[in-house]
Amino acid sequence: MPKLVFLTPEGERFEIDAPNGTTAMENAVKHDVPGIEAECGGACACATCHVYVDEAWTAKTGEPEPMEEDMLDFAYEPQPNSRLSCQIKMRDDLDGLVLTVPAQQA
Ligand code: FES
């Protein structure tokens, strides 16, 4: 099962066993990662699941879809490596993926 790592602005590190096919957001909510509110429940309609993808992983997680891109405009301080964590589906080649919760969200 792939491992998923969340880093928080307070320096906390969450290492989660994230089943294939689940979204990064679902795993964050399940493990109470602070700052991932996921108000819309994963419908790509709230931007409260915004994360920064570690630079080493951006090629593998890929580019946001146009709908996600539009939603990211509503996120706090979006950066080129911003994604909505409800749009990242776990799979074996994302084993070790590192996501950071933006400071303003936590
Ligand atoms: Fe609302 Fe991801 S949970 S956009």
Short mmCIF file of N, CA and C and ligand atoms in Angstrom, two decimals, residues 25 29 36-50 68 71 83-87, ligand 1:
data_model
loop_
_atom_site.label_atom_id
_atom_site.label_comp_id
_atom_site.label_asym_id
_atom_site.label_seq_id
_atom_site.Cartn_x
_atom_site.Cartn_y
_atom_site.Cartn_z
N MET A 25 -6.90 13.60 -0.02
CA MET A 25 -7.80 14.30 0.90
C MET A 25 -8.49 13.34 1.86
N VAL A 29 -8.32 13.58 5.99
CA VAL A 29 -9.48 13.74 6.86
C VAL A 29 -9.56 12.60 7.87
N ILE A 36 -6.86 20.52 6.46
CA ILE A 36 -7.55 19.92 5.32
C ILE A 36 -9.02 19.78 5.70
N GLU A 37 -9.78 20.83 5.41
CA GLU A 37 -11.19 20.86 5.83
C GLU A 37 -12.06 20.04 4.89
N ALA A 38 -11.76 20.12 3.60
CA ALA A 38 -12.51 19.36 2.59
C ALA A 38 -14.02 19.59 2.70
N GLU A 39 -14.38 20.86 2.73
CA GLU A 39 -15.78 21.23 2.96
C GLU A 39 -16.75 20.65 1.93
N CYS A 40 -16.31 20.50 0.70
CA CYS A 40 -17.25 20.02 -0.33
C CYS A 40 -17.24 18.50 -0.44
N GLY A 41 -16.42 17.85 0.36
CA GLY A 41 -16.43 16.39 0.37
C GLY A 41 -15.75 15.76 -0.84
N GLY A 42 -14.94 16.53 -1.53
CA GLY A 42 -14.18 15.95 -2.64
C GLY A 42 -14.75 16.23 -4.01
N ALA A 43 -15.66 17.21 -4.09
CA ALA A 43 -16.32 17.50 -5.37
C ALA A 43 -15.57 18.54 -6.20
N CYS A 44 -14.36 18.89 -5.78
CA CYS A 44 -13.57 19.89 -6.51
C CYS A 44 -14.30 21.23 -6.52
N ALA A 45 -14.94 21.59 -5.41
CA ALA A 45 -15.76 22.80 -5.38
C ALA A 45 -15.52 23.68 -4.16
N CYS A 46 -14.39 23.49 -3.44
CA CYS A 46 -14.21 24.34 -2.25
C CYS A 46 -12.79 24.86 -2.06
N ALA A 47 -11.80 24.15 -2.50
CA ALA A 47 -10.39 24.54 -2.35
C ALA A 47 -9.89 24.50 -0.91
N THR A 48 -10.66 23.91 0.02
CA THR A 48 -10.17 23.80 1.40
C THR A 48 -9.38 22.51 1.62
N CYS A 49 -9.05 21.84 0.53
CA CYS A 49 -8.17 20.66 0.62
C CYS A 49 -6.87 20.93 -0.11
N HIS A 50 -6.60 22.23 -0.32
CA HIS A 50 -5.40 22.67 -1.05
C HIS A 50 -4.11 22.21 -0.37
N GLU A 68 -10.13 21.86 -11.75
CA GLU A 68 -9.33 22.01 -10.52
C GLU A 68 -8.52 23.31 -10.58
N MET A 71 -10.61 26.16 -9.57
CA MET A 71 -10.87 26.16 -8.11
C MET A 71 -9.65 26.64 -7.35
N ARG A 83 -2.07 21.79 -5.60
CA ARG A 83 -3.10 20.87 -6.08
C ARG A 83 -4.21 20.80 -5.04
N LEU A 84 -5.36 20.35 -5.49
CA LEU A 84 -6.43 20.03 -4.54
C LEU A 84 -6.25 18.55 -4.20
N SER A 85 -6.12 18.27 -2.90
CA SER A 85 -5.76 16.90 -2.53
C SER A 85 -6.90 15.91 -2.80
N CYS A 86 -8.12 16.41 -3.01
CA CYS A 86 -9.21 15.48 -3.36
C CYS A 86 -9.11 15.03 -4.81
N GLN A 87 -8.22 15.65 -5.57
CA GLN A 87 -8.06 15.27 -6.97
C GLN A 87 -6.80 14.44 -7.20
FE1 FES B 1 -13.44 20.48 -1.82
FE2 FES B 1 -11.24 19.16 -2.56
S1 FES B 1 -12.53 18.74 -0.93
S2 FES B 1 -12.14 20.87 -3.49
#
